[in-house]
């Protein structure tokens, strides 16, 4: 029978990872659907009992989400409005049962182009902490995701946390997901945006689109065009020429590439409209 490891200590988990090629298991909500067997093919390293790996901590440098933090943990946490996008995405990941088991880090490590957590964390300029018996390193999320189902994780390495710096905690964010139905659906396109508004003007904008390319992408041209614009004009700035050329969608059973491009542009407009409509009076 294949080995099943469930260490309670991170160093022990890293020792197991170094010793044999194990399959890392967190909530298993991606792993189980990916296997047709009754049990996961092993050996397995279950990381859910590792002390200190679950939960969201406030640090001097920003916020740290441990790699075993679930979507439900995100929904229940008291987080700044910059995290609203991730909270909105969390409420739409599968069902409550999936949110209770599935982890945000698992969503990133699975590296699906349709992973709802990715655009939300890209607009927060998130980084990921990776650890192995050789040491630790930190990578921007944009460098961690290198293709569909491909990450920068090296053999013997695991993700230990997702971090967001204090500078990226300013402003408010929003999220919109388009699927073939409202719930329990894989995204056709999804958009996250974070705006920092001062005196009625957009001081900083971050916009990311997912499910419209091999990996989710930031729309830097649109972000530049939005910066310095009065909040009320954000919708007019979000024209398709600042969105569509920067996407590389596939056509599949869910939607054509052209539909995905158009849907993404409309979703960008709607997220921006929602964010600018609800800017607190004091900030505007
Ligand atoms: C019914 C259903 C509905 C779903 N709906 C959505 C949805 O709406 N949106 C969405 O984005 N996803 C959805 N998912 C996918 C899934 O729930 C999420 O991606 C979830 O966040 C995965 O987390 P997990 O902890 O279950 O990962 P797991 O399945 O445990 O792991 C996923 C992958 O990441 C690796 N991994 C996990 N943790 C680490 C780590 N710390 N370090 C290194 N590698 C690691 C594993 O080895 C595996 O390859 C759905 C799944 C199901 C079954």
Short mmCIF file of C-alpha atoms and ligand atoms in Angstrom, two decimals:
data_model
loop_
_atom_site.label_atom_id
_atom_site.label_comp_id
_atom_site.label_asym_id
_atom_site.label_seq_id
_atom_site.Cartn_x
_atom_site.Cartn_y
_atom_site.Cartn_z
CA UNK A 1 0.00 0.00 0.00
CA UNK A 2 1.18 3.52 -0.80
CA UNK A 3 2.46 5.59 2.11
CA UNK A 4 0.19 8.23 3.62
CA UNK A 5 2.00 10.91 5.64
CA UNK A 6 0.22 13.45 7.84
CA UNK A 7 2.93 15.35 9.72
CA UNK A 8 2.16 18.04 12.28
CA UNK A 9 5.47 19.82 11.88
CA UNK A 10 6.67 21.76 8.81
CA UNK A 11 10.27 20.53 9.04
CA UNK A 12 9.00 16.95 9.11
CA UNK A 13 6.82 17.68 6.04
CA UNK A 14 9.88 19.08 4.23
CA UNK A 15 11.95 16.01 5.21
CA UNK A 16 9.27 13.72 3.72
CA UNK A 17 9.16 15.87 0.57
CA UNK A 18 12.94 15.61 0.21
CA UNK A 19 13.02 11.85 0.77
CA UNK A 20 10.54 10.66 -1.89
CA UNK A 21 8.37 12.05 -4.68
CA UNK A 22 5.10 12.50 -2.78
CA UNK A 23 1.81 13.98 -3.91
CA UNK A 24 0.93 17.01 -1.74
CA UNK A 25 -2.71 16.92 -0.63
CA UNK A 26 -4.60 19.81 1.00
CA UNK A 27 -8.40 19.92 0.61
CA UNK A 28 -8.24 17.35 -2.24
CA UNK A 29 -11.05 19.14 -4.10
CA UNK A 30 -8.91 19.30 -7.25
CA UNK A 31 -6.98 16.09 -6.61
CA UNK A 32 -9.99 13.78 -6.24
CA UNK A 33 -11.82 14.88 -9.41
CA UNK A 34 -8.52 14.42 -11.28
CA UNK A 35 -8.29 10.72 -10.43
CA UNK A 36 -10.63 7.95 -11.46
CA UNK A 37 -9.37 5.68 -8.69
CA UNK A 38 -11.22 5.24 -5.40
CA UNK A 39 -8.17 6.42 -3.50
CA UNK A 40 -5.53 8.93 -4.47
CA UNK A 41 -2.51 7.28 -6.03
CA UNK A 42 0.30 7.79 -3.52
CA UNK A 43 2.54 8.26 -1.73
CA UNK A 44 0.60 11.16 -0.23
CA UNK A 45 1.74 14.07 1.95
CA UNK A 46 -1.35 15.51 3.65
CA UNK A 47 -0.39 19.00 4.83
CA UNK A 48 -3.62 19.88 6.65
CA UNK A 49 -2.31 18.97 10.12
CA UNK A 50 0.93 20.96 9.88
CA UNK A 51 0.98 23.41 12.76
CA UNK A 52 0.92 27.08 11.78
CA UNK A 53 0.00 26.41 8.17
CA UNK A 54 -3.66 27.41 8.49
CA UNK A 55 -4.94 30.91 9.11
CA UNK A 56 -4.50 34.56 8.17
CA UNK A 57 -2.01 36.65 10.14
CA UNK A 58 -1.42 40.37 10.15
CA UNK A 59 2.30 41.21 10.04
CA UNK A 60 4.30 44.45 9.94
CA UNK A 61 4.88 43.91 6.22
CA UNK A 62 1.25 43.03 5.36
CA UNK A 63 -0.95 39.94 5.49
CA UNK A 64 0.05 36.28 5.38
CA UNK A 65 -2.34 33.48 4.42
CA UNK A 66 -0.97 30.09 5.46
CA UNK A 67 -1.07 27.44 2.74
CA UNK A 68 -3.75 25.40 4.53
CA UNK A 69 -6.14 28.37 4.76
CA UNK A 70 -9.51 27.41 3.28
CA UNK A 71 -11.98 29.49 1.29
CA UNK A 72 -14.29 29.45 4.32
CA UNK A 73 -11.46 30.89 6.44
CA UNK A 74 -11.20 33.76 3.92
CA UNK A 75 -14.98 34.37 3.98
CA UNK A 76 -15.01 34.51 7.80
CA UNK A 77 -11.86 36.61 8.26
CA UNK A 78 -11.91 40.30 9.04
CA UNK A 79 -9.96 41.59 6.05
CA UNK A 80 -9.43 45.05 4.52
CA UNK A 81 -11.67 46.09 1.58
CA UNK A 82 -8.77 45.39 -0.80
CA UNK A 83 -9.61 41.70 -0.15
CA UNK A 84 -13.28 42.05 -1.16
CA UNK A 85 -12.52 40.44 -4.55
CA UNK A 86 -11.02 37.34 -2.92
CA UNK A 87 -13.97 37.15 -0.50
CA UNK A 88 -16.47 37.39 -3.37
CA UNK A 89 -14.58 34.69 -5.28
CA UNK A 90 -14.47 32.51 -2.15
CA UNK A 91 -18.27 32.57 -1.85
CA UNK A 92 -18.57 31.29 -5.42
CA UNK A 93 -15.98 28.50 -5.29
CA UNK A 94 -18.08 25.35 -5.69
CA UNK A 95 -20.37 24.90 -2.73
CA UNK A 96 -20.02 25.38 1.03
CA UNK A 97 -18.57 21.87 1.32
CA UNK A 98 -15.90 22.70 -1.27
CA UNK A 99 -15.18 26.05 0.43
CA UNK A 100 -14.75 24.23 3.78
CA UNK A 101 -12.14 21.83 2.41
CA UNK A 102 -10.50 23.64 -0.52
CA UNK A 103 -7.54 25.89 0.13
CA UNK A 104 -6.55 29.11 -1.61
CA UNK A 105 -2.99 27.78 -2.00
CA UNK A 106 -4.34 24.57 -3.61
CA UNK A 107 -6.20 26.75 -6.10
CA UNK A 108 -2.89 28.42 -7.04
CA UNK A 109 -0.79 25.24 -7.10
CA UNK A 110 -3.33 23.46 -9.29
CA UNK A 111 -2.67 26.28 -11.78
CA UNK A 112 -5.90 25.99 -13.72
CA UNK A 113 -6.42 28.93 -16.12
CA UNK A 114 -9.94 29.05 -14.60
CA UNK A 115 -8.79 29.26 -10.96
CA UNK A 116 -10.93 32.01 -9.45
CA UNK A 117 -8.41 32.95 -6.77
CA UNK A 118 -5.70 33.99 -9.23
CA UNK A 119 -7.04 37.32 -10.61
CA UNK A 120 -8.06 38.37 -7.08
CA UNK A 121 -4.54 37.79 -5.78
CA UNK A 122 -2.88 39.31 -8.85
CA UNK A 123 -4.62 42.63 -8.18
CA UNK A 124 -3.20 42.43 -4.64
CA UNK A 125 0.33 41.98 -6.07
CA UNK A 126 0.47 38.78 -4.00
CA UNK A 127 3.62 36.71 -3.57
CA UNK A 128 3.97 33.08 -2.61
CA UNK A 129 6.33 31.56 -0.06
CA UNK A 130 7.91 28.28 -1.12
CA UNK A 131 9.87 25.96 1.16
CA UNK A 132 11.96 22.84 0.81
CA UNK A 133 14.68 21.15 2.85
CA UNK A 134 17.11 23.35 0.84
CA UNK A 135 15.61 26.60 2.15
CA UNK A 136 12.86 29.16 1.54
CA UNK A 137 12.15 31.58 -1.27
CA UNK A 138 9.45 34.07 -2.20
CA UNK A 139 8.12 34.65 -5.71
CA UNK A 140 5.54 37.08 -7.10
CA UNK A 141 2.41 35.10 -7.98
CA UNK A 142 2.80 36.29 -11.58
CA UNK A 143 6.14 34.43 -11.75
CA UNK A 144 4.89 31.37 -9.88
CA UNK A 145 2.24 30.58 -12.50
CA UNK A 146 4.03 29.72 -15.72
CA UNK A 147 1.34 27.99 -17.80
CA UNK A 148 -1.79 25.88 -17.67
CA UNK A 149 -1.20 23.39 -14.82
CA UNK A 150 2.42 24.55 -14.63
CA UNK A 151 4.05 26.34 -11.73
CA UNK A 152 7.56 27.30 -10.66
CA UNK A 153 7.44 24.70 -7.83
CA UNK A 154 10.62 22.66 -7.87
CA UNK A 155 10.90 19.00 -6.80
CA UNK A 156 10.78 18.74 -3.03
CA UNK A 157 9.19 22.16 -2.66
CA UNK A 158 5.80 23.15 -1.27
CA UNK A 159 3.92 26.40 -0.90
CA UNK A 160 3.81 27.52 2.73
CA UNK A 161 2.00 30.86 2.41
CA UNK A 162 0.57 33.61 0.25
CA UNK A 163 1.63 37.13 1.24
CA UNK A 164 0.26 40.59 0.44
CA UNK A 165 2.32 43.67 1.25
CA UNK A 166 0.91 46.64 3.20
CA UNK A 167 1.11 48.89 0.10
CA UNK A 168 -1.23 46.55 -1.79
CA UNK A 169 -3.78 46.60 1.04
CA UNK A 170 -5.05 50.05 0.06
CA UNK A 171 -8.24 50.68 -1.86
CA UNK A 172 -11.17 48.37 -2.54
CA UNK A 173 -11.52 45.46 -4.88
CA UNK A 174 -14.33 43.70 -6.70
CA UNK A 175 -14.79 40.43 -8.57
CA UNK A 176 -17.13 39.18 -11.25
CA UNK A 177 -17.34 35.68 -12.65
CA UNK A 178 -19.23 34.63 -15.74
CA UNK A 179 -20.25 30.99 -16.02
CA UNK A 180 -22.92 29.08 -17.88
CA UNK A 181 -25.03 29.24 -14.69
CA UNK A 182 -24.84 31.08 -11.40
CA UNK A 183 -23.29 28.46 -9.06
CA UNK A 184 -21.08 25.38 -9.18
CA UNK A 185 -19.62 26.36 -12.48
CA UNK A 186 -16.23 26.74 -14.13
CA UNK A 187 -15.60 30.33 -15.18
CA UNK A 188 -15.92 31.34 -18.83
CA UNK A 189 -14.25 34.61 -17.88
CA UNK A 190 -13.63 36.33 -14.56
CA UNK A 191 -12.33 39.75 -13.61
CA UNK A 192 -10.90 41.23 -10.42
CA UNK A 193 -10.07 44.91 -9.97
CA UNK A 194 -8.68 47.04 -7.15
CA UNK A 195 -8.93 50.80 -7.17
CA UNK A 196 -7.34 53.36 -4.87
CA UNK A 197 -9.34 56.60 -5.08
CA UNK A 198 -8.29 59.94 -3.65
CA UNK A 199 -10.28 63.17 -3.93
CA UNK A 200 -12.53 61.67 -6.59
CA UNK A 201 -9.58 60.60 -8.76
CA UNK A 202 -8.23 57.10 -9.37
CA UNK A 203 -4.73 57.12 -7.89
CA UNK A 204 -3.98 53.45 -8.51
CA UNK A 205 -5.70 50.75 -10.54
CA UNK A 206 -5.11 47.01 -10.78
CA UNK A 207 -7.22 44.89 -13.12
CA UNK A 208 -6.80 41.16 -13.87
CA UNK A 209 -8.67 38.74 -16.13
CA UNK A 210 -8.80 34.97 -15.77
CA UNK A 211 -10.03 32.09 -17.96
CA UNK A 212 -9.02 34.07 -21.04
CA UNK A 213 -5.47 32.78 -21.58
CA UNK A 214 -3.03 30.14 -20.35
CA UNK A 215 -2.69 32.09 -17.09
CA UNK A 216 -4.66 35.00 -15.67
CA UNK A 217 -3.22 38.34 -16.69
CA UNK A 218 -3.02 41.93 -15.43
CA UNK A 219 -4.24 44.57 -17.91
CA UNK A 220 -1.40 47.05 -17.45
CA UNK A 221 -2.37 49.30 -20.39
CA UNK A 222 -5.87 49.72 -18.95
CA UNK A 223 -4.43 50.28 -15.47
CA UNK A 224 -2.23 53.08 -16.84
CA UNK A 225 -5.17 54.66 -18.65
CA UNK A 226 -7.31 54.57 -15.50
CA UNK A 227 -4.71 56.25 -13.31
CA UNK A 228 -5.44 59.94 -12.79
CA UNK A 229 -8.96 59.67 -14.22
CA UNK A 230 -12.02 60.97 -12.30
CA UNK A 231 -13.85 57.93 -10.82
CA UNK A 232 -16.99 58.69 -12.83
CA UNK A 233 -15.10 58.25 -16.10
CA UNK A 234 -13.64 54.79 -15.41
CA UNK A 235 -16.30 53.05 -17.50
CA UNK A 236 -15.53 55.16 -20.58
CA UNK A 237 -11.81 54.39 -20.26
CA UNK A 238 -12.42 50.63 -20.24
CA UNK A 239 -12.68 50.24 -24.00
CA UNK A 240 -12.18 46.89 -25.70
CA UNK A 241 -8.83 47.97 -27.25
CA UNK A 242 -7.37 48.12 -23.72
CA UNK A 243 -8.69 44.65 -22.87
CA UNK A 244 -9.12 42.28 -25.82
CA UNK A 245 -5.63 42.46 -27.45
CA UNK A 246 -4.08 41.43 -24.13
CA UNK A 247 -6.11 38.21 -23.81
CA UNK A 248 -5.40 34.86 -25.45
CA UNK A 249 -8.50 32.76 -24.87
CA UNK A 250 -9.19 29.28 -26.17
CA UNK A 251 -12.44 28.12 -27.72
CA UNK A 252 -13.94 25.16 -25.87
CA UNK A 253 -17.24 23.58 -24.94
CA UNK A 254 -18.04 26.57 -22.71
CA UNK A 255 -17.45 29.47 -25.09
CA UNK A 256 -15.75 30.64 -28.27
CA UNK A 257 -12.60 32.74 -28.03
CA UNK A 258 -14.45 35.78 -29.45
CA UNK A 259 -17.22 35.42 -26.84
CA UNK A 260 -14.66 35.19 -24.04
CA UNK A 261 -12.95 38.40 -25.24
CA UNK A 262 -16.22 40.30 -25.39
CA UNK A 263 -17.44 38.90 -22.08
CA UNK A 264 -14.17 39.87 -20.40
CA UNK A 265 -14.46 43.48 -21.62
CA UNK A 266 -18.02 43.70 -20.34
CA UNK A 267 -17.03 42.12 -17.02
CA UNK A 268 -14.20 44.67 -16.64
CA UNK A 269 -16.70 47.52 -17.21
CA UNK A 270 -19.16 46.06 -14.71
CA UNK A 271 -16.57 45.53 -11.99
CA UNK A 272 -15.25 49.08 -12.46
CA UNK A 273 -18.80 50.50 -12.50
CA UNK A 274 -19.59 48.66 -9.30
CA UNK A 275 -16.40 49.80 -7.60
CA UNK A 276 -16.71 53.46 -8.64
CA UNK A 277 -20.44 53.62 -7.82
CA UNK A 278 -19.77 52.47 -4.29
CA UNK A 279 -16.66 54.53 -3.50
CA UNK A 280 -17.20 55.87 0.05
CA UNK A 281 -18.14 59.57 -0.02
CA UNK A 282 -15.14 60.53 2.14
CA UNK A 283 -12.74 58.88 -0.32
CA UNK A 284 -14.46 60.43 -3.35
C1 LIG B 1 -17.52 20.64 -7.19
C2 LIG B 1 -16.30 21.52 -7.34
C3 LIG B 1 -16.49 22.86 -7.62
C4 LIG B 1 -15.37 23.71 -7.76
N1 LIG B 1 -15.59 25.03 -8.04
C5 LIG B 1 -14.53 25.85 -8.23
C6 LIG B 1 -14.74 27.22 -8.56
O1 LIG B 1 -15.87 27.70 -8.65
N2 LIG B 1 -13.64 28.00 -8.74
C7 LIG B 1 -12.37 27.51 -8.64
O2 LIG B 1 -11.42 28.27 -8.82
N3 LIG B 1 -12.15 26.22 -8.30
C8 LIG B 1 -13.20 25.38 -8.10
N4 LIG B 1 -12.98 24.06 -7.79
C9 LIG B 1 -11.60 23.57 -7.68
C10 LIG B 1 -11.03 23.50 -6.24
O3 LIG B 1 -12.05 23.40 -5.28
C11 LIG B 1 -10.14 24.71 -5.89
O4 LIG B 1 -9.14 24.90 -6.86
C12 LIG B 1 -9.49 24.54 -4.51
O5 LIG B 1 -9.07 25.80 -4.05
C13 LIG B 1 -8.33 23.57 -4.51
O6 LIG B 1 -7.76 23.51 -3.20
P1 LIG B 1 -7.46 22.12 -2.46
O7 LIG B 1 -6.94 22.46 -1.13
O8 LIG B 1 -8.66 21.23 -2.49
O9 LIG B 1 -6.34 21.53 -3.41
P2 LIG B 1 -5.90 20.00 -3.60
O10 LIG B 1 -6.89 19.29 -4.45
O11 LIG B 1 -5.55 19.39 -2.30
O12 LIG B 1 -4.55 20.25 -4.44
C14 LIG B 1 -4.57 20.83 -5.72
C15 LIG B 1 -3.17 20.78 -6.34
O13 LIG B 1 -2.29 21.65 -5.63
C16 LIG B 1 -1.23 20.92 -5.01
N5 LIG B 1 -1.04 21.55 -3.70
C17 LIG B 1 -2.00 21.83 -2.79
N6 LIG B 1 -1.48 22.51 -1.77
C18 LIG B 1 -0.17 22.67 -2.03
C19 LIG B 1 0.92 23.31 -1.34
N7 LIG B 1 0.75 23.93 -0.19
N8 LIG B 1 2.14 23.28 -1.92
C20 LIG B 1 2.35 22.69 -3.11
N9 LIG B 1 1.36 22.06 -3.81
C21 LIG B 1 0.12 22.05 -3.26
C22 LIG B 1 -1.67 19.47 -4.99
O14 LIG B 1 -0.57 18.57 -5.04
C23 LIG B 1 -2.50 19.41 -6.26
O15 LIG B 1 -1.67 19.26 -7.38
C24 LIG B 1 -14.06 23.18 -7.63
C25 LIG B 1 -13.88 21.83 -7.32
C26 LIG B 1 -14.99 21.00 -7.18
C27 LIG B 1 -14.78 19.55 -6.85
#
